[in-house]
């Protein structure tokens, strides 16, 4: 049986005490050793890493990430090394997949690539993450260092994923970008004509929106001779973005044309050219480029092209162009392709529903719209189409809901049939799932006896609404009460409220919501139940009293 090589983890850190429990700690039981190089932490990162069992070394920061990375490699004692950053996480399954891909101890060494998923965008970037500790294997580059190795070493691609969350916070991403830019601009003069250095400098300047400066670096990168075709192609795409930002559309198009001439079978190049032409109002030319891009494929792991995201956008634009041309069949095929690439996105379903309505397939349109509204309950266009299908009410279907063809009542209209009859309706500044309904046959609302004031009851007299930022289908209400000597008509609200739950048609379930009454009713629980159709159970909590609930159905 072939002996397995040892595999260690290398990491460089500085003030990463917050991230180490998520990155270093989970791999300590998986690797044969962990080497951590600290470049000047002041938050206890070194002690934390040692407590996990890592070998920690100090290395003075020299403004060069590759130098620190090479120091960690020099200190490693294992046959192979997996490099991680403090804002990276790898699962045990993916770690074992990387280990299983390693050649035997006596076999020729190899380099292993896996995917890095960048949060929050979800883009995938393929990187050389595992490599042998051998002469000639080292890192180069001041920022975004790259692994270099002898050409004779084989490179394996493994279906494993590493999560990278370091740029999820926009403010932190900008801080890191400004830090990287300073390091790139202060780099030694020997790197002045290096393609990778020009590419990274131009890319960083572009991300920081310094378009004029970025154009110069990216233009020089695009004119450089390099064997790295993926990054060269990306530099041309970024150069086109710079020209567009600077208002020079002619040169932006010229850059993309040059890319497609140099690499006619390169799908991302055809996509970006097609998208540019569509934005310029040249839909016919754009359709040809976008169709070619979909046929060629839009994956380029060399610079992290998100194939599914680009393919979804490409198919959606192509569908829109074909629909405007009157080619409904071609548009439907394009939108179905977009739906395949992004099943959770409601836009393709809404577009397909429009085409179905034009073709007179009402049932098909109805099915698509309801699925879109399950995914996005407040989608304006979907709600509008639902009203068209149901004859005026966005939620009337199969005769189960009364129709209200008059549309939503005016701001001054009083609610009819509500338990708070005569009260002004809420403000409609934000779209709501019940916007435009005429309430009918709503039952009266009576509170159950609260634990503190037995026999007390009330009905709400006023209500206001505001959309909750936590979930699109949850709305918070505040209501005043009347009819009780123990509760004034306009009580002073502290931490009480009302939750309105919304559920899609055909689903049933129960939700338990804890009240936030600041007095005796603290900890009481309201139960909300859905009965397989669009119905609500709404619970109110009053300060120092109890909660009351009611359920109703009606046309919206």
XYZ file of C-alpha atoms in Angstrom:
556
model
C 0.000 0.000 0.000
C 1.343 3.422 -1.016
C 2.317 5.600 1.908
C 0.305 8.829 2.153
C 2.215 12.114 2.360
C 1.748 14.423 5.322
C -0.343 17.562 4.845
C -0.025 20.734 6.919
C -1.732 24.119 7.011
C 0.084 27.431 6.594
C -1.436 30.767 7.594
C -0.183 34.347 7.946
C -2.059 36.540 10.435
C -2.216 39.961 11.995
C -4.908 40.844 14.567
C -7.152 37.938 13.567
C -8.389 36.815 16.986
C -11.977 37.211 15.809
C -11.487 34.996 12.736
C -9.207 32.232 14.026
C -12.007 30.260 15.768
C -13.732 29.964 12.370
C -10.661 29.341 10.215
C -7.781 27.765 12.140
C -9.575 25.883 14.921
C -11.706 23.633 12.636
C -8.653 22.275 10.735
C -6.415 21.492 13.714
C -7.780 17.954 14.049
C -7.538 17.378 10.278
C -3.988 18.435 9.408
C -0.650 16.953 10.447
C 0.628 20.345 11.615
C -0.314 24.025 11.440
C 2.240 26.790 10.920
C 1.140 30.349 11.704
C 3.326 33.353 10.856
C 2.351 36.484 12.781
C 3.317 39.866 11.298
C 2.591 42.025 14.335
C -0.658 41.126 16.101
C -1.726 43.091 19.172
C -5.043 41.396 19.955
C -3.896 38.054 21.348
C -3.944 36.225 18.019
C -0.608 34.514 18.677
C -1.671 33.126 22.050
C -4.969 31.943 20.580
C -3.206 30.138 17.724
C -0.817 28.471 20.169
C -3.760 27.347 22.301
C -5.108 25.478 19.279
C -1.791 23.651 18.903
C -0.278 25.617 16.014
C 3.428 26.400 15.692
C 3.622 30.210 15.746
C 6.486 32.289 14.345
C 7.065 36.038 14.345
C 7.965 37.771 11.095
C 8.425 41.544 10.791
C 6.048 43.017 8.242
C 7.896 44.194 5.129
C 4.990 45.296 2.971
C 5.069 42.064 0.953
C 2.524 39.275 1.400
C 4.548 36.767 -0.621
C 7.569 37.207 1.688
C 5.469 36.334 4.746
C 3.864 33.418 2.903
C 7.294 32.063 1.909
C 8.442 32.324 5.531
C 5.543 30.074 6.563
C 6.454 27.654 3.774
C 10.093 27.623 4.939
C 8.959 26.746 8.487
C 6.719 23.861 7.417
C 7.784 20.270 8.143
C 5.154 18.354 6.157
C 5.396 16.902 2.637
C 2.559 19.073 1.325
C 1.141 22.410 2.445
C -2.376 23.851 2.247
C -2.327 27.624 2.519
C -5.268 29.372 4.153
C -6.028 32.929 5.168
C -7.534 33.828 8.521
C -10.816 34.670 6.758
C -11.020 31.255 5.045
C -12.954 28.159 6.049
C -12.745 24.630 4.669
C -15.063 21.816 5.660
C -13.716 18.421 6.829
C -15.104 16.776 3.691
C -13.279 19.192 1.385
C -10.089 18.887 3.409
C -10.142 15.106 3.019
C -10.846 15.488 -0.714
C -7.660 17.545 -1.036
C -5.697 14.991 0.980
C -6.997 12.107 -1.160
C -5.829 13.906 -4.319
C -2.189 13.966 -3.197
C 0.254 11.591 -4.921
C 2.081 8.981 -2.895
C 5.336 9.791 -1.134
C 7.447 8.187 -3.887
C 5.306 9.484 -6.771
C 6.128 12.646 -8.744
C 4.846 15.696 -6.823
C 1.791 17.639 -7.989
C -0.023 20.886 -7.289
C -3.711 20.755 -6.342
C -6.260 23.418 -7.281
C -9.666 23.936 -5.658
C -12.364 26.591 -5.733
C -12.599 29.617 -3.454
C -16.116 30.961 -2.957
C -16.029 34.697 -2.314
C -18.784 36.020 -0.071
C -21.268 37.642 -0.313
C -21.313 37.524 -4.139
C -20.782 33.762 -4.249
C -18.251 33.976 -7.095
C -15.902 31.014 -7.566
C -12.177 31.486 -8.115
C -9.938 28.487 -8.780
C -6.627 28.683 -6.949
C -3.523 26.549 -6.406
C -4.015 25.765 -2.728
C -1.996 22.588 -2.028
C 1.615 22.158 -3.130
C 4.730 20.178 -2.204
C 7.513 21.618 -0.108
C 10.158 21.480 -2.796
C 12.846 23.800 -4.204
C 11.400 26.107 -6.843
C 7.942 26.201 -5.244
C 7.313 29.627 -3.748
C 5.033 32.677 -3.786
C 5.526 35.851 -5.818
C 3.648 39.146 -5.868
C 3.355 41.920 -3.318
C -0.433 41.614 -3.125
C -2.668 38.689 -4.124
C 0.444 36.549 -4.235
C 0.600 33.675 -6.702
C 2.188 30.263 -6.367
C 4.975 29.531 -8.846
C 6.400 26.052 -9.440
C 8.400 24.116 -12.048
C 6.455 23.545 -15.267
C 6.964 19.785 -15.111
C 4.784 19.495 -11.995
C 1.290 18.217 -12.716
C -1.709 20.328 -11.674
C -4.841 18.569 -10.405
C -8.323 20.073 -10.102
C -10.308 18.838 -7.101
C -14.002 19.375 -6.394
C -13.450 21.084 -3.053
C -14.423 24.531 -1.857
C -12.928 27.114 0.496
C -15.098 29.964 1.760
C -13.613 33.467 1.824
C -15.543 36.119 3.769
C -12.906 38.822 4.214
C -14.474 41.219 1.689
C -18.118 40.758 2.740
C -18.196 44.075 4.630
C -18.008 46.985 2.114
C -16.152 49.242 4.549
C -13.596 46.525 5.316
C -13.262 45.742 1.610
C -12.463 49.386 0.866
C -9.946 49.523 3.709
C -8.195 46.458 2.353
C -8.288 47.891 -1.156
C -6.609 51.105 -0.038
C -4.022 49.085 1.888
C -3.304 46.907 -1.152
C -3.046 49.932 -3.421
C -0.406 51.494 -1.206
C 1.604 48.261 -1.225
C 1.327 47.974 -5.000
C 2.372 51.567 -5.629
C 5.306 51.234 -3.198
C 6.508 47.985 -4.782
C 10.102 47.784 -6.063
C 10.801 49.252 -9.489
C 11.686 45.816 -10.803
C 7.957 45.061 -10.894
C 7.106 48.153 -12.953
C 6.676 46.205 -16.209
C 5.456 42.929 -14.727
C 2.082 41.899 -16.167
C 0.646 40.559 -12.914
C 1.694 43.676 -11.005
C 0.123 45.942 -13.661
C -3.054 43.860 -13.659
C -3.475 43.880 -9.878
C -2.705 47.613 -9.617
C -5.208 48.488 -12.337
C -7.838 46.194 -10.873
C -7.415 47.670 -7.391
C -7.626 51.239 -8.733
C -10.778 50.329 -10.664
C -12.406 48.818 -7.561
C -11.642 52.060 -5.725
C -13.190 54.004 -8.661
C -9.967 55.742 -9.705
C -10.827 55.223 -13.356
C -8.236 57.430 -15.045
C -5.331 55.917 -13.118
C -6.701 52.387 -13.550
C -6.935 52.868 -17.325
C -3.193 53.484 -17.610
C -2.198 50.335 -15.723
C -4.771 48.118 -17.429
C -3.808 49.444 -20.850
C -0.194 48.492 -20.221
C -1.277 45.095 -18.890
C -3.381 44.441 -21.997
C -0.381 45.300 -24.190
C 1.989 43.030 -22.222
C 3.101 39.612 -23.388
C 1.921 36.943 -20.961
C 1.086 33.263 -20.965
C -1.731 33.841 -18.462
C -4.626 34.104 -20.924
C -7.424 34.221 -18.300
C -5.938 37.231 -16.499
C -5.003 38.918 -19.778
C -8.616 38.540 -20.950
C -9.876 39.941 -17.682
C -7.521 42.926 -17.959
C -9.077 43.762 -21.357
C -12.592 43.481 -19.912
C -11.626 45.778 -17.032
C -10.018 48.208 -19.473
C -13.325 48.389 -21.343
C -15.071 49.165 -18.034
C -12.610 52.022 -17.468
C -13.284 53.503 -20.891
C -17.042 53.313 -20.256
C -16.674 55.004 -16.873
C -14.625 57.744 -18.541
C -17.301 58.208 -21.214
C -15.288 56.924 -24.187
C -17.692 54.340 -25.613
C -15.779 53.951 -28.866
C -12.608 52.767 -27.125
C -14.651 50.594 -24.757
C -16.087 48.753 -27.749
C -12.685 48.593 -29.454
C -11.199 46.867 -26.408
C -13.905 44.200 -26.376
C -13.669 43.737 -30.146
C -9.926 43.190 -29.762
C -10.591 40.504 -27.129
C -13.089 38.640 -29.317
C -10.704 38.812 -32.280
C -7.820 37.425 -30.236
C -10.006 34.754 -28.585
C -13.087 34.144 -30.779
C -14.066 31.067 -28.780
C -13.960 32.875 -25.440
C -17.511 32.971 -24.054
C -17.089 35.729 -21.430
C -15.615 38.042 -24.092
C -18.651 37.544 -26.351
C -20.946 38.101 -23.360
C -19.396 41.417 -22.319
C -19.411 42.625 -25.932
C -23.069 41.640 -26.289
C -23.998 43.370 -23.063
C -22.170 46.512 -24.188
C -23.977 46.506 -27.540
C -27.327 46.038 -25.823
C -26.643 49.020 -23.588
C -25.739 51.030 -26.683
C -29.137 50.261 -28.243
C -27.812 47.850 -30.883
C -30.045 44.958 -29.976
C -29.610 42.886 -33.154
C -25.815 42.798 -32.845
C -26.121 42.141 -29.132
C -28.411 39.139 -29.680
C -25.860 37.453 -31.944
C -23.035 37.914 -29.415
C -25.145 36.796 -26.455
C -26.351 33.673 -28.266
C -22.742 32.814 -29.132
C -21.694 33.355 -25.509
C -24.335 30.928 -24.243
C -23.248 28.338 -26.774
C -19.550 28.701 -25.888
C -20.079 28.791 -22.116
C -19.244 31.564 -19.668
C -16.901 29.850 -17.246
C -13.395 31.154 -16.630
C -12.029 29.973 -13.281
C -8.768 31.810 -13.930
C -10.205 35.119 -12.745
C -13.352 33.991 -10.984
C -15.976 34.450 -13.676
C -19.243 33.345 -12.077
C -20.565 31.128 -14.868
C -24.090 30.708 -13.482
C -24.529 34.407 -12.738
C -23.191 35.508 -16.142
C -25.234 32.851 -17.934
C -28.411 33.941 -16.147
C -27.884 37.579 -17.106
C -26.938 36.628 -20.664
C -30.054 34.484 -21.162
C -32.297 37.131 -19.558
C -31.051 39.913 -21.849
C -31.330 37.647 -24.890
C -34.885 36.755 -23.914
C -35.799 40.430 -23.611
C -34.326 41.213 -27.030
C -36.149 38.319 -28.706
C -39.404 39.271 -26.986
C -39.110 42.844 -28.257
C -38.500 41.444 -31.749
C -41.698 39.412 -31.520
C -39.900 36.060 -31.413
C -41.904 34.678 -28.505
C -40.695 31.114 -28.949
C -37.044 32.160 -28.917
C -37.696 34.425 -25.938
C -39.368 31.568 -24.060
C -36.369 29.305 -24.678
C -34.016 32.018 -23.429
C -36.056 32.667 -20.286
C -36.292 28.932 -19.566
C -32.507 28.806 -19.808
C -32.258 31.743 -17.396
C -34.599 29.897 -15.024
C -32.318 26.871 -15.191
C -29.314 28.950 -14.124
C -31.158 30.725 -11.287
C -34.267 28.818 -10.122
C -34.762 31.071 -7.074
C -34.965 34.270 -9.145
C -38.572 35.357 -9.857
C -37.751 37.454 -12.955
C -37.716 34.615 -15.544
C -41.057 33.348 -14.279
C -42.602 36.803 -14.535
C -41.293 37.187 -18.090
C -42.572 33.711 -19.031
C -45.962 34.565 -17.518
C -46.169 37.641 -19.763
C -45.445 35.509 -22.819
C -48.041 32.951 -21.702
C -50.672 35.695 -21.325
C -49.939 36.995 -24.816
C -50.355 33.447 -26.161
C -53.648 33.037 -24.264
C -52.308 30.368 -21.884
C -53.880 31.807 -18.760
C -53.467 28.732 -16.558
C -49.757 28.544 -17.379
C -49.361 32.263 -16.634
C -51.243 31.850 -13.361
C -48.989 28.984 -12.283
C -45.831 30.974 -13.067
C -47.045 34.100 -11.304
C -47.978 32.283 -8.129
C -44.587 30.607 -8.032
C -42.919 33.996 -8.554
C -44.963 35.472 -5.710
C -43.929 32.632 -3.435
C -40.313 33.609 -4.130
C -40.914 37.376 -3.933
C -44.286 38.296 -2.363
C -43.818 42.024 -3.033
C -42.714 41.823 -6.668
C -44.616 44.724 -8.257
C -44.804 43.366 -11.791
C -45.880 39.923 -10.590
C -48.617 41.483 -8.468
C -49.791 43.547 -11.428
C -50.002 40.461 -13.646
C -51.826 38.600 -10.893
C -54.448 41.366 -10.844
C -54.850 41.074 -14.602
C -55.288 37.316 -14.390
C -57.775 37.469 -11.497
C -59.826 40.328 -12.893
C -58.787 43.094 -10.535
C -57.626 41.449 -7.326
C -54.038 40.321 -7.085
C -55.051 37.485 -4.810
C -58.352 36.303 -6.251
C -58.026 32.791 -7.606
C -60.466 30.008 -8.410
C -63.327 32.014 -6.913
C -61.973 31.714 -3.406
C -61.461 35.436 -2.971
C -63.925 38.186 -3.676
C -62.849 40.452 -6.537
C -62.235 44.149 -6.051
C -61.903 45.571 -9.575
C -61.999 49.108 -8.240
C -58.389 48.737 -7.105
C -56.955 50.044 -3.863
C -58.980 52.629 -1.950
C -57.737 56.170 -1.741
C -55.615 57.353 1.183
C -58.632 58.912 2.914
C -60.922 55.885 2.473
C -62.127 54.374 5.711
C -61.962 50.637 6.187
C -65.290 48.879 5.769
C -66.256 45.928 7.951
C -63.139 45.984 10.071
C -63.320 45.584 13.846
C -61.965 49.144 14.070
C -64.633 50.449 11.679
C -64.327 54.159 11.129
C -60.559 54.298 11.605
C -58.354 55.627 8.864
C -56.527 52.951 6.926
C -52.734 52.696 7.289
C -50.293 54.630 5.182
C -49.378 52.811 1.940
C -45.962 54.315 1.419
C -44.445 50.824 1.340
C -45.922 47.984 -0.745
C -47.765 45.440 1.388
C -49.111 41.979 0.597
C -52.633 43.217 1.254
C -52.319 46.486 -0.667
C -55.552 47.546 -2.317
C -57.899 45.197 -0.551
C -61.445 45.985 0.533
C -61.862 44.214 3.860
C -65.017 42.140 4.063
C -66.656 40.090 6.818
C -63.844 40.518 9.260
C -64.738 39.034 12.645
C -64.757 41.207 15.702
C -61.685 41.047 17.870
C -61.952 40.342 21.559
C -59.000 39.817 23.834
C -58.890 36.765 26.097
C -58.698 37.457 29.822
C -55.099 38.450 30.582
C -53.401 37.037 33.676
C -53.295 40.428 35.364
C -56.771 41.862 34.662
C -59.252 39.005 34.456
C -62.289 39.852 32.382
C -60.578 42.737 30.613
C -61.266 43.076 26.869
C -60.636 45.601 24.169
C -60.779 46.219 20.439
C -58.113 48.052 18.496
C -59.105 51.513 17.330
C -56.152 52.590 15.213
C -53.384 50.821 13.392
C -50.209 51.775 11.587
C -47.984 49.549 9.510
C -44.318 49.343 8.645
C -42.402 46.703 6.760
C -39.986 44.682 8.836
C -36.393 44.769 7.538
C -35.816 41.199 8.659
C -38.137 39.378 6.253
C -40.131 40.378 3.185
C -43.169 38.427 4.335
C -43.324 39.802 7.868
C -44.990 43.062 8.756
C -45.009 44.716 12.185
C -48.075 46.576 13.404
C -48.655 48.900 16.332
C -52.224 49.358 17.542
C -53.909 51.531 20.141
C -56.698 50.090 22.289
C -60.006 51.283 23.649
C -62.832 50.034 25.862
C -60.823 49.381 28.970
C -60.423 51.450 32.085
C -57.088 49.774 32.735
C -55.722 50.583 29.300
C -55.974 54.166 28.013
C -57.081 54.777 24.441
C -53.569 55.902 23.485
C -51.203 53.962 25.708
C -47.508 54.670 25.802
C -45.942 51.882 23.822
C -42.620 50.480 24.894
C -41.773 47.072 23.475
C -45.124 45.728 22.364
C -46.310 45.062 18.841
C -48.170 42.870 16.435
C -46.892 40.356 13.922
C -48.773 39.667 10.707
C -47.746 36.385 9.094
C -48.139 35.627 5.394
C -48.004 32.206 3.804
C -48.212 31.048 0.181
C -51.307 29.275 -1.076
C -51.408 25.567 -0.448
C -49.026 25.559 2.503
C -50.028 24.988 6.092
C -48.055 25.472 9.224
C -47.864 26.885 12.699
C -45.677 29.633 14.064
C -45.141 30.489 17.709
C -44.232 34.071 18.501
C -43.155 35.225 21.936
C -44.687 38.465 23.120
C -42.528 41.382 24.204
C -44.912 42.904 26.719
C -42.788 44.832 29.182
C -44.907 44.002 32.202
C -46.910 41.037 33.470
C -47.463 39.376 30.088
C -43.777 39.006 29.358
C -43.095 35.543 28.002
C -46.625 34.841 26.817
C -46.860 33.154 23.452
C -49.146 33.669 20.489
C -49.704 30.882 17.979
C -50.286 31.581 14.302
C -51.766 28.883 12.086
C -52.168 28.729 8.310
C -54.924 26.577 6.917
C -53.546 25.854 3.457
C -54.834 29.030 1.838
C -54.140 32.715 2.093
C -55.337 33.513 5.592
C -53.806 35.369 8.460
C -53.735 35.079 12.197
C -52.719 38.386 13.694
C -51.739 38.840 17.324
C -51.646 42.108 19.252
C -49.901 42.672 22.556
C -50.849 45.521 24.843
C -48.513 46.801 27.569
C -49.294 45.391 30.988
C -52.239 43.401 29.577
C -52.422 40.450 27.211
C -52.698 39.623 23.555
C -55.675 39.190 21.258
C -55.842 37.529 17.877
C -58.147 37.251 14.902
C -58.165 35.488 11.559
C -59.803 36.621 8.365
C -59.928 36.179 4.640
C -60.753 38.753 2.041
C -59.960 40.195 -1.366
C -56.727 42.102 -1.693
